[in-house]
Coordinates of C-alpha atoms and ligand atoms in Angstrom, one line a residue:
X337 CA -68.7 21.1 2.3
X338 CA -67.7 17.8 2.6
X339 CA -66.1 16.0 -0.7
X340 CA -67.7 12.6 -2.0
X341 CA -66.1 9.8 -1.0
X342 CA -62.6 9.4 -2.4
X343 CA -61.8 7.2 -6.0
X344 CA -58.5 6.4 -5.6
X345 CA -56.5 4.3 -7.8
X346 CA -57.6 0.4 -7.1
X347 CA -55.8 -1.8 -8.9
X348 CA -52.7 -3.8 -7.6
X349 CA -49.4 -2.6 -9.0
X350 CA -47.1 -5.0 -11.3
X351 CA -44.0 -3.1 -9.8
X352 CA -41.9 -5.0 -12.9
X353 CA -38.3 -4.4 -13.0
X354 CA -36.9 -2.1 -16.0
X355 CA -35.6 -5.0 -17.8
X356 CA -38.5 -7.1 -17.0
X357 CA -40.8 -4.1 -18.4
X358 CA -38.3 -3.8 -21.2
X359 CA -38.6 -7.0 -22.5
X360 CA -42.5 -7.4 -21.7
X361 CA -42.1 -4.0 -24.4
X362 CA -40.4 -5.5 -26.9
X363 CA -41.9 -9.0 -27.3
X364 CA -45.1 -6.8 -28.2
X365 CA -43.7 -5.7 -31.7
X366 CA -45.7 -6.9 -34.2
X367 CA -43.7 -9.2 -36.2
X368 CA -46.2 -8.9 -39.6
X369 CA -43.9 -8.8 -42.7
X370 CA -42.0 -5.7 -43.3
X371 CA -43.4 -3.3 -45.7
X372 CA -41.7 -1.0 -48.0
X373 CA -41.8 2.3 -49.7
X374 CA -39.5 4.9 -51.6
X375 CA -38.6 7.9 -51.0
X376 CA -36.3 10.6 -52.5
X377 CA -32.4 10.6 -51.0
X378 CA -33.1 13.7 -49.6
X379 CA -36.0 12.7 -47.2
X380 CA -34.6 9.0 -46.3
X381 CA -32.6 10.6 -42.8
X382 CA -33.8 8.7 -39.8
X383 CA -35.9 5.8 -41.8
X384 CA -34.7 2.2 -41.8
X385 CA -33.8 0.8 -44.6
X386 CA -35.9 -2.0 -46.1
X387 CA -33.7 -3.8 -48.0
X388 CA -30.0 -4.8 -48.1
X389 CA -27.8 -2.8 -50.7
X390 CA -25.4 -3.7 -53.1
X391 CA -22.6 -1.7 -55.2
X392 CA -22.9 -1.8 -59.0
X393 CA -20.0 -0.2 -59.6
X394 CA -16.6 0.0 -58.5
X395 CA -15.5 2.6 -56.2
X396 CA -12.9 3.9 -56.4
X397 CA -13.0 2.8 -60.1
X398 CA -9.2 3.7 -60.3
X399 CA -6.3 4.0 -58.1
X400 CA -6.0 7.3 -57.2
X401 CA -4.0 10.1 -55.3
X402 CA -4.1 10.7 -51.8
X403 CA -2.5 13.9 -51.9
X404 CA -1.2 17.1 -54.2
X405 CA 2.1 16.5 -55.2
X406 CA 4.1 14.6 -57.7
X407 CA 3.3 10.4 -59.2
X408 CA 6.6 8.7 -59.3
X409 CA 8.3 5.8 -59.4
X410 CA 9.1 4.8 -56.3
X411 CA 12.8 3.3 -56.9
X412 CA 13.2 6.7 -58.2
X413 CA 13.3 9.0 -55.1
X414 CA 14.3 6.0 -52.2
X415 CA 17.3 7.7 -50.5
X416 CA 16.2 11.3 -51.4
X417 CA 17.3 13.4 -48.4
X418 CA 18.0 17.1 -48.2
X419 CA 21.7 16.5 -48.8
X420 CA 21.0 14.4 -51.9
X421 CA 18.2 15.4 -53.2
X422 CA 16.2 13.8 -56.6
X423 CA 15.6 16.0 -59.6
X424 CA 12.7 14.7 -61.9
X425 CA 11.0 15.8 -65.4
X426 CA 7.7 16.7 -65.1
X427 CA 5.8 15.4 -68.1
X428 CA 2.5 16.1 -67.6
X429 CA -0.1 17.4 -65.2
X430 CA -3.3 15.1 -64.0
X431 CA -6.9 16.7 -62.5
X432 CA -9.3 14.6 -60.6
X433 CA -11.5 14.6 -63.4
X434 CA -9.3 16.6 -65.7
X435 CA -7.7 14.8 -69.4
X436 CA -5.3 11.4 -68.6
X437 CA -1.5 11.9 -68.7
X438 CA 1.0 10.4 -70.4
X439 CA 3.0 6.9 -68.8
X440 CA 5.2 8.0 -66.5
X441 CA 8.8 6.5 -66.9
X442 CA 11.7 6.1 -64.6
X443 CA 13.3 9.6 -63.8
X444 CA 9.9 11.2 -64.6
X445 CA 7.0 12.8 -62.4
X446 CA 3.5 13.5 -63.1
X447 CA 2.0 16.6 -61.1
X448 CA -1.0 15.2 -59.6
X449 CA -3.9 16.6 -57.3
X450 CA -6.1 14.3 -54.8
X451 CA -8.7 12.1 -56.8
X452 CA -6.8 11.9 -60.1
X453 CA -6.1 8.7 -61.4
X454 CA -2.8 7.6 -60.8
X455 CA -0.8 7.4 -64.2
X456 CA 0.5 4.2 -65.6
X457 CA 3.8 3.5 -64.1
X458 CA 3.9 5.7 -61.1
X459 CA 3.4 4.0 -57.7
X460 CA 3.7 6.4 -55.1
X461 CA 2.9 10.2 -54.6
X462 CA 5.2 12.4 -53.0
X463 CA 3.2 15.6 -51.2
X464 CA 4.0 19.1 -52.9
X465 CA 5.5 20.4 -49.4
X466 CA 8.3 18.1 -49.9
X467 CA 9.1 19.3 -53.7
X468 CA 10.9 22.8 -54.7
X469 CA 7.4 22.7 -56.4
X470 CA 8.9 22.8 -60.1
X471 CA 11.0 26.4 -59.1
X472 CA 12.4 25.5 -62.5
X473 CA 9.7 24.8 -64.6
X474 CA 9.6 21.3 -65.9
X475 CA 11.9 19.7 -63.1
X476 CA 10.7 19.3 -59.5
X477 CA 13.4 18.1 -56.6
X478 CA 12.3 16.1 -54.5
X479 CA 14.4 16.4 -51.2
X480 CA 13.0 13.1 -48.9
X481 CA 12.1 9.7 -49.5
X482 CA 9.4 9.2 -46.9
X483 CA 6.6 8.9 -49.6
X484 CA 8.5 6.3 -51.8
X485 CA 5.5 3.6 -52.3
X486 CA 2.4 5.8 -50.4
X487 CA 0.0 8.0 -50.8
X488 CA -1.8 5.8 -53.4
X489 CA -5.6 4.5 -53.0
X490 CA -6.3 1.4 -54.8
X491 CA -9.1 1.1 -56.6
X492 CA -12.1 -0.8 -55.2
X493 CA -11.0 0.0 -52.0
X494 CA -14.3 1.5 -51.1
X495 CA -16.4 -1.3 -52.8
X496 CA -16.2 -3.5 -55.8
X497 CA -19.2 -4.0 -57.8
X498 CA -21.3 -6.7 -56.4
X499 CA -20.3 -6.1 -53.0
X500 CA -23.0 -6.3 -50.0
X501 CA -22.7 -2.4 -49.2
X502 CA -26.0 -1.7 -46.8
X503 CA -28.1 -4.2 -45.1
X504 CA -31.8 -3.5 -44.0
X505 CA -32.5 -2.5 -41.0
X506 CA -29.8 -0.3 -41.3
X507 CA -31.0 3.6 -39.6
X508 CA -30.0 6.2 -42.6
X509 CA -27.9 8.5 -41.0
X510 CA -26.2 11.0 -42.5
X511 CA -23.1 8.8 -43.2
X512 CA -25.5 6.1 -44.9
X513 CA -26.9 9.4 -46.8
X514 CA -22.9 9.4 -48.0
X515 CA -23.4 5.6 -49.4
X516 CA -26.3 5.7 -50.5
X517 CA -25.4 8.3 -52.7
X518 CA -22.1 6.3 -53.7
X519 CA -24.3 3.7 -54.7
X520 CA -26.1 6.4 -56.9
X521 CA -29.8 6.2 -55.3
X522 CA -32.1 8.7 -56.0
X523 CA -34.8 7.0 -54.3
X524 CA -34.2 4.7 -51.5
X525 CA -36.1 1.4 -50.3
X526 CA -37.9 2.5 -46.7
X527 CA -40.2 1.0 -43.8
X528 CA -43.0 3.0 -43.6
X529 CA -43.4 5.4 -40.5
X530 CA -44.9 4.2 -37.7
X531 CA -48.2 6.6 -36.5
X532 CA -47.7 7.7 -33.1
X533 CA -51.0 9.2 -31.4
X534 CA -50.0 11.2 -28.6
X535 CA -52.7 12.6 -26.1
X536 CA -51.9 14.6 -23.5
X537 CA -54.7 15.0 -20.4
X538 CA -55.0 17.6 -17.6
X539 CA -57.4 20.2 -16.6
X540 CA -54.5 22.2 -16.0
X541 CA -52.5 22.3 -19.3
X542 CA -52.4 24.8 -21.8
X543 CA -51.5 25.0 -25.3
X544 CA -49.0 27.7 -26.6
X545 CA -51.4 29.6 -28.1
X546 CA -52.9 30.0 -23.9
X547 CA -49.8 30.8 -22.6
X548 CA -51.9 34.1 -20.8
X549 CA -52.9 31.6 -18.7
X550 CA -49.6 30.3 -17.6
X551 CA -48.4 33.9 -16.5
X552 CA -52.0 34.7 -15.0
X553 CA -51.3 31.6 -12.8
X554 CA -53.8 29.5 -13.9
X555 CA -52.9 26.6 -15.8
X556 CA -49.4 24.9 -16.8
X557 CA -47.8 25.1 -20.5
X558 CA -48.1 21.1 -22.3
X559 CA -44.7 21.0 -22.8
X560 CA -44.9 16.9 -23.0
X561 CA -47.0 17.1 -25.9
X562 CA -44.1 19.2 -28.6
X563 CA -41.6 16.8 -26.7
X564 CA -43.0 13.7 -27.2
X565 CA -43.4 14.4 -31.3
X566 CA -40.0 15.8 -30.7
X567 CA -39.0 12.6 -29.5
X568 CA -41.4 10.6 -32.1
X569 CA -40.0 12.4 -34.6
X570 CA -36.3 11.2 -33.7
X571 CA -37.5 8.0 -33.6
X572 CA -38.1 7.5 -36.9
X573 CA -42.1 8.1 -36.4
X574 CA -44.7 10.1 -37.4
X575 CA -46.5 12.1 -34.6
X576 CA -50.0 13.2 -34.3
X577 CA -51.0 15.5 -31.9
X578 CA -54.1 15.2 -30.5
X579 CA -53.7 17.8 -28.1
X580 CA -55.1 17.5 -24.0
X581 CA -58.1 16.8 -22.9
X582 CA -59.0 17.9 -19.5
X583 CA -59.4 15.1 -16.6
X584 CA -62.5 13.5 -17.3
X585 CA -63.2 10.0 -18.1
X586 CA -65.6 10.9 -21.3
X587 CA -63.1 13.3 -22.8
X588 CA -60.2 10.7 -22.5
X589 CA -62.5 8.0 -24.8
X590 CA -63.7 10.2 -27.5
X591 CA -60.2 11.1 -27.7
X592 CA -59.5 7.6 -28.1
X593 CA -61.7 7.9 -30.9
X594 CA -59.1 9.9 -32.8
X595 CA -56.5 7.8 -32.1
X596 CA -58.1 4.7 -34.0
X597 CA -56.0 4.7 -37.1
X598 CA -52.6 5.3 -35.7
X599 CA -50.0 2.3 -35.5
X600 CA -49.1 2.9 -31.3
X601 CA -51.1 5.7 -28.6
X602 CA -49.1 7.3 -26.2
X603 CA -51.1 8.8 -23.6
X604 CA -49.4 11.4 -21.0
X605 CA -50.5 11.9 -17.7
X606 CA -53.5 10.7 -15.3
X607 CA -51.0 7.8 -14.8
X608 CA -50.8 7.3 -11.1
X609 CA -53.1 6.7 -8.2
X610 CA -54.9 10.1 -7.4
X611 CA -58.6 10.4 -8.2
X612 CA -57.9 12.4 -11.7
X613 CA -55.7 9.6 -12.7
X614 CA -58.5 7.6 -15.0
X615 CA -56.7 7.1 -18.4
X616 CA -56.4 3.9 -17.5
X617 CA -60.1 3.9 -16.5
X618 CA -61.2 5.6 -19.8
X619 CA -59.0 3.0 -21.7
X620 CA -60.3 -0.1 -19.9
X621 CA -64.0 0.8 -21.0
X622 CA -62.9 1.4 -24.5
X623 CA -61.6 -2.3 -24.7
X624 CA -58.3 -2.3 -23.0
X625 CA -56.3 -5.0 -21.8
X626 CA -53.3 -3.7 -19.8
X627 CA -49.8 -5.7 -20.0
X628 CA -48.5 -3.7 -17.3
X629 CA -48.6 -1.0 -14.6
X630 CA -46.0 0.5 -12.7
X631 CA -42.0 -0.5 -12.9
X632 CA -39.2 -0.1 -10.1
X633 CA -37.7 3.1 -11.7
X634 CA -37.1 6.7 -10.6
X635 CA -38.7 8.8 -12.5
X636 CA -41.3 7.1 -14.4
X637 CA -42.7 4.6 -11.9
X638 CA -46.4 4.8 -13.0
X639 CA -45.8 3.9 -16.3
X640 CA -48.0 1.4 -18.0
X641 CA -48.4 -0.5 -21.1
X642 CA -50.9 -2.5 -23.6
X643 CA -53.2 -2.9 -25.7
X644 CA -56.6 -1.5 -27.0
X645 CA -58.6 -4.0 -29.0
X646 CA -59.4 -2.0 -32.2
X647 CA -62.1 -4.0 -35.0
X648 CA -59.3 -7.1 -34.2
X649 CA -56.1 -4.6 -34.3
X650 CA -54.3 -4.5 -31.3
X651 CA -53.0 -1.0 -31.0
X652 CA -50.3 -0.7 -28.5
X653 CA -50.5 1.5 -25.8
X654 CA -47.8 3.3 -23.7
X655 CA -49.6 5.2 -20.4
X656 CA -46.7 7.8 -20.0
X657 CA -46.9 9.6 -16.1
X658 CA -47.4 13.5 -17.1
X659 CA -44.2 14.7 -14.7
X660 CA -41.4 15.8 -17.8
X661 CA -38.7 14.0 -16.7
X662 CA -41.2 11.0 -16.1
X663 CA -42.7 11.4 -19.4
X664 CA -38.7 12.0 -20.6
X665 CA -37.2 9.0 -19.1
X666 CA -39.9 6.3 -19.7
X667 CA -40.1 7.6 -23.5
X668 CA -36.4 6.9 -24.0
X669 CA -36.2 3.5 -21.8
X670 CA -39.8 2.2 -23.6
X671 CA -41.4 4.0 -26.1
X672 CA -38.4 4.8 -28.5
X673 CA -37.2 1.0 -28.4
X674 CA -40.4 -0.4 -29.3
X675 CA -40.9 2.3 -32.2
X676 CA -37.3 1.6 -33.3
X677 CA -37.7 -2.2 -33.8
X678 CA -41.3 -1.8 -34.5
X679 CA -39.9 0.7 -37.7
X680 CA -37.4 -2.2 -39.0
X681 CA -34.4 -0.7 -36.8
X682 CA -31.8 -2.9 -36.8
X683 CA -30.1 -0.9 -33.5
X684 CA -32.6 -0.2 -30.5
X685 CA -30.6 0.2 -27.9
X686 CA -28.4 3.7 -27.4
X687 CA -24.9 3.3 -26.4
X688 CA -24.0 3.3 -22.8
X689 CA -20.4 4.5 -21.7
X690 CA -18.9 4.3 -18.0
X691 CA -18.2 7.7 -16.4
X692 CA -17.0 9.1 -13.6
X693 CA -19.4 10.9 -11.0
X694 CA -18.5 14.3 -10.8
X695 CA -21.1 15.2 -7.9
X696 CA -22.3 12.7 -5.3
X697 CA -25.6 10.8 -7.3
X698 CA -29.1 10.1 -5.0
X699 CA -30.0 6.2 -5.8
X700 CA -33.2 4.7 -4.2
X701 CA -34.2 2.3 -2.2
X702 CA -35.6 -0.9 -4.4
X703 CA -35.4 1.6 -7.7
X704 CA -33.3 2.0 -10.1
X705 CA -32.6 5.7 -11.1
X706 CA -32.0 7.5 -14.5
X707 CA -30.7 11.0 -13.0
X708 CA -30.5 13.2 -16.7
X709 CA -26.6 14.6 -16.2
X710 CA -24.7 16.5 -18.2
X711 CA -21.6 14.8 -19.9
X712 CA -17.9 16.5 -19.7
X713 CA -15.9 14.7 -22.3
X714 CA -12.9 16.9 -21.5
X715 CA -12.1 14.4 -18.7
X716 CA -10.8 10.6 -19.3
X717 CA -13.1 9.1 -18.1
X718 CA -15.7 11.6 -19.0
X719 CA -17.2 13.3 -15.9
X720 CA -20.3 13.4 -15.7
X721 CA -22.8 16.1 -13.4
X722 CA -26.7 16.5 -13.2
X723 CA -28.9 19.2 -14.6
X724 CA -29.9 20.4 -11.4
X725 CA -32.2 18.9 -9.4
X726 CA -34.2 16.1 -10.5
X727 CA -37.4 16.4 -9.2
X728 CA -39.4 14.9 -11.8
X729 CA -41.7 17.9 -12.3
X730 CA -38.9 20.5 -13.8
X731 CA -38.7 20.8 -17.2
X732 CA -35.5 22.8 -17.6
X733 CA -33.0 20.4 -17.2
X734 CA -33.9 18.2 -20.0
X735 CA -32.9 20.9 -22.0
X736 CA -29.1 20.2 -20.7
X737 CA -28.9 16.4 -20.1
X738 CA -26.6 14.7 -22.7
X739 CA -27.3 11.5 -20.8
X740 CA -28.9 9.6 -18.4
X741 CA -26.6 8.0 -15.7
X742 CA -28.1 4.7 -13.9
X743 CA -28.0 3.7 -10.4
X744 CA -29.5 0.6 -10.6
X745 CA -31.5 -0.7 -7.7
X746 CA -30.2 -2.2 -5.1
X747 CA -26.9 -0.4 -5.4
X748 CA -27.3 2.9 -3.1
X749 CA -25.9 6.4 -4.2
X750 CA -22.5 6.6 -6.4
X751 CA -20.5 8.7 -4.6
X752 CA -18.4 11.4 -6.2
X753 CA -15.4 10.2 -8.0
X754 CA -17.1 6.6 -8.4
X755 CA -17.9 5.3 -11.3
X756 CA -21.6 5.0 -13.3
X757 CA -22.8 3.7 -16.4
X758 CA -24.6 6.7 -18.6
X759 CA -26.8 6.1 -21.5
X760 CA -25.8 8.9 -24.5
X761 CA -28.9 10.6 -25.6
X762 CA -27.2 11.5 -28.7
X763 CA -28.7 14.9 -28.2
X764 CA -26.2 18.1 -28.5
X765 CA -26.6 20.8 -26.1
X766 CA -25.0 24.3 -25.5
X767 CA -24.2 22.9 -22.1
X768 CA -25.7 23.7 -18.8
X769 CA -26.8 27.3 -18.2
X770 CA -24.3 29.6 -15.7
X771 CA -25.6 28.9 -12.1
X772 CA -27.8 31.8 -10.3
X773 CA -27.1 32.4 -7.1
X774 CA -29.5 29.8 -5.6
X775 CA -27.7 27.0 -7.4
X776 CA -30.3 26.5 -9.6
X777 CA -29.4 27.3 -13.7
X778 CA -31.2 30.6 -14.0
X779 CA -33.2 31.2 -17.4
Ligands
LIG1032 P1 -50.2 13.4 -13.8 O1 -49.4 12.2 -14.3 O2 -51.4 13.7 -14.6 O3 -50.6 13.1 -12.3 O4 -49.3 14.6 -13.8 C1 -48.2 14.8 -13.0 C2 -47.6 16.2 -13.1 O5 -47.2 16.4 -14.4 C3 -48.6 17.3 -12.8 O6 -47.9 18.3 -12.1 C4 -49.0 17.8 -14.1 O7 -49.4 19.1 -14.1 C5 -47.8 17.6 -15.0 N1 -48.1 17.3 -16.4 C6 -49.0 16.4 -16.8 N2 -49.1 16.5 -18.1 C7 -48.2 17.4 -18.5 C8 -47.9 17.9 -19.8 N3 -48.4 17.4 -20.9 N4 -46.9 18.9 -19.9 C9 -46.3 19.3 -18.8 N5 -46.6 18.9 -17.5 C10 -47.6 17.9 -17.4
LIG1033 MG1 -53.0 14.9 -14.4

């Protein structure tokens, strides 16, 4: 029998530039004023902080020891060598946190452990490994002089009362966690998580719990779905799955329906230009008005972007293609900068270092490419090599790329040895699989 009449893809592709698509991205974030909530220390990793910080209290409130050993004077042991070495009285003993110790005067040493407070008189510490360590009790010898003066932290040096310590917009990491408990917060000052609706469409996908399926050879796992919260999830958001719908117009919008309430839809796959490719169909008759379709970028060029026009809301919408490393790449280079600064993030951007290319990299005529390498920081400069090969429809790679390197258009392939600029994912892997015999990293 003859199909019906093909239904191809119509409309004319935007073919933006990253950048330009970046920036078309990011001057959609709703600038409404910032809301705030609190939550416990212990759930504030990954939130953006809502308001700047400041000490009320003085840390460290006392100067302190740097190290186990002896508080001097430092006059007292300057010259000490092995040949002449200084014998002090040991009048006391000081705890961080233990009972205070009496002044210490010239010719006498307190024996002090890191933290304590540094006795009155003494200005330096000298470490226990270069003491006899009291081997008659009562009187240490002290047989250098490289400590005369050190090994002392003033107090304040952390922060003085007052002091601007944290500033919103500030991502809680767990090195702010550290601050924040400095500062003595129980509950910390938040933006709200952003809602992320993710919908994932394909007749062909199956959830976990239909993974018979997948080894009967009929239907492919939704692995974009877990990644994508995954990836929400890192961002700071807060994912709801709505789960695939199969490839038909009607199933797309009442999912739509679902996604009403959510702050930003992601949709994943029926991106392109083949005739099951209507989320951008479904979304038009559901009140759509598209920013943006397609971008000069390898993989990931079908992506798409805008808005759906909810009871006056504009609720953004980022049309991922379904390909993993397409749904992967435009993620990271779109979706997790507009969260980011949508969420109050002060930092959007990941850090990019330069590499070397430690395997010839593919570019692309009039695209620029993200291949997902792994990074070997063993090297200076690091070297970096791909996953394996980066068709766009393997999924097992992601699991190994610690970056993405960029060969921007316009620029050819980097040949080995050269060098590229690689964006960190800030994802830690066990590293790439041991090859099988085809070349290609065996499960
Ligand atoms: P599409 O963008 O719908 O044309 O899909 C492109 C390719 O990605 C097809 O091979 C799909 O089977 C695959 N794909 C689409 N969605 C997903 C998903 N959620 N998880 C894994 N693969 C997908
Ligand atoms: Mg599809």
């Amino acid at each position: 029998m003859t199909p019906a009449a093909p239904d191809f893809e119509a409309r004319v592709a935007d073919w933006l530039s990253v950048e330009e698509a970046t920036s078309r991205v990011l001057a959609a974030v709703p600038t409404t004023p910032a809301k705030c909530e609190r939550v416990p220390l212990s759930e504030a990793l990954g939130r953006a902080l809502a308001e700047d910080l400041r000490a009320s209290a003085t840390l460290p409130p006392w100067p302190n020891s740097a190290m186990d050993g002896y508080a001097v004077h430092g006059n007292d042991v300057t010259g000490a060598s092995q040949e002449r070495p200084v014998a002090l009285r040991v009048v006391g003993l000081l705890r961080a946190g233990g009972a205070p110790a009496p002044r210490v005067e010239a010719g006498e040493a307190v024996r002090i452990m890191t933290g304590a407070p540094l006795p009155d008189g003494a200005d330096s510490v000298v470490r226990r490994e270069d003491t006899d360590e009291e081997s008659e009790p009562g009187r240490v010898v002290i047989h250098t002089d490289r400590d005369a003066g050190r090994n002392v932290r003033p107090g304040g040096q952390d922060m003085r009362d007052g002091d601007l310590v944290l500033e919103a917009g500030a991502t809680i990491t767990p090195g702010v966690v550290a601050v924040l408990a400095a500062l003595g917060r129980v509950e910390v000052p938040v933006r709200p998580r952003l809602s992320v609706a993710i919908l994932t469409t394909g007749d062909e996908l199956r959830p976990a719990t239909r993974y018979d399926d997948v080894r009967a050879g009929a239907g492919i796992p939704d692995s974009n779905g877990p990644m994508l919260a995954a990836a929400v999830r890192a961002a700071g958001g807060r994912p709801v799955l709505l789960g695939s719908v199969p490839d038909d117009r009607y199933a797309v919008v009442g999912a739509l329906e679902q996604a009403k309430d959510a702050d930003v839809l992601v949709t994943v796959g029926g991106a392109s230009m083949g005739e099951a490719d209507l989320v951008k169909r479904a979304l038009e008759s559901a009140g759509f008005d598209l920013d943006f379709w397609r971008v000069r970028m390898r993989p990931g060029s079908p992506f798409s972007f805008g808005h759906l026009h909810r009871e006056g809301r504009p609720e953004p919408v980022f049309g991922l293609p379904g390909n993993p490393a397409s749904a992967f790449v435009t993620f990271e280079l779109f979706v997790r900068p507009f969260l980011l600064r949508a969420g109050g993030h002060r930092r959007v951007a990941r850090h990019a270092i330069a590499c070397r290319a430690g395997e010839h990299l593919k570019g692309a005529e009039g695209l620029t490419l993200f291949t997902r390498v792994s990074i070997d920081a063993s090297t200076s400069p690091p070297t970096v090599r791909t996953t394996g090969p980066q068709t766009s429809g393997l999924v097992s790679g992601l699991a190994h790329a610690d970056g993405l390197a960029v060969i921007p258009e316009g620029h050819g392939a980097a040949q080995e040895g050269s060098m590229v600029d690689v964006i960190l994912l800030g994802q830690s892997t066990a590293g790439p699989l041991t090859p099988r015999h085809d070349g290609v990293p065996s499960a």
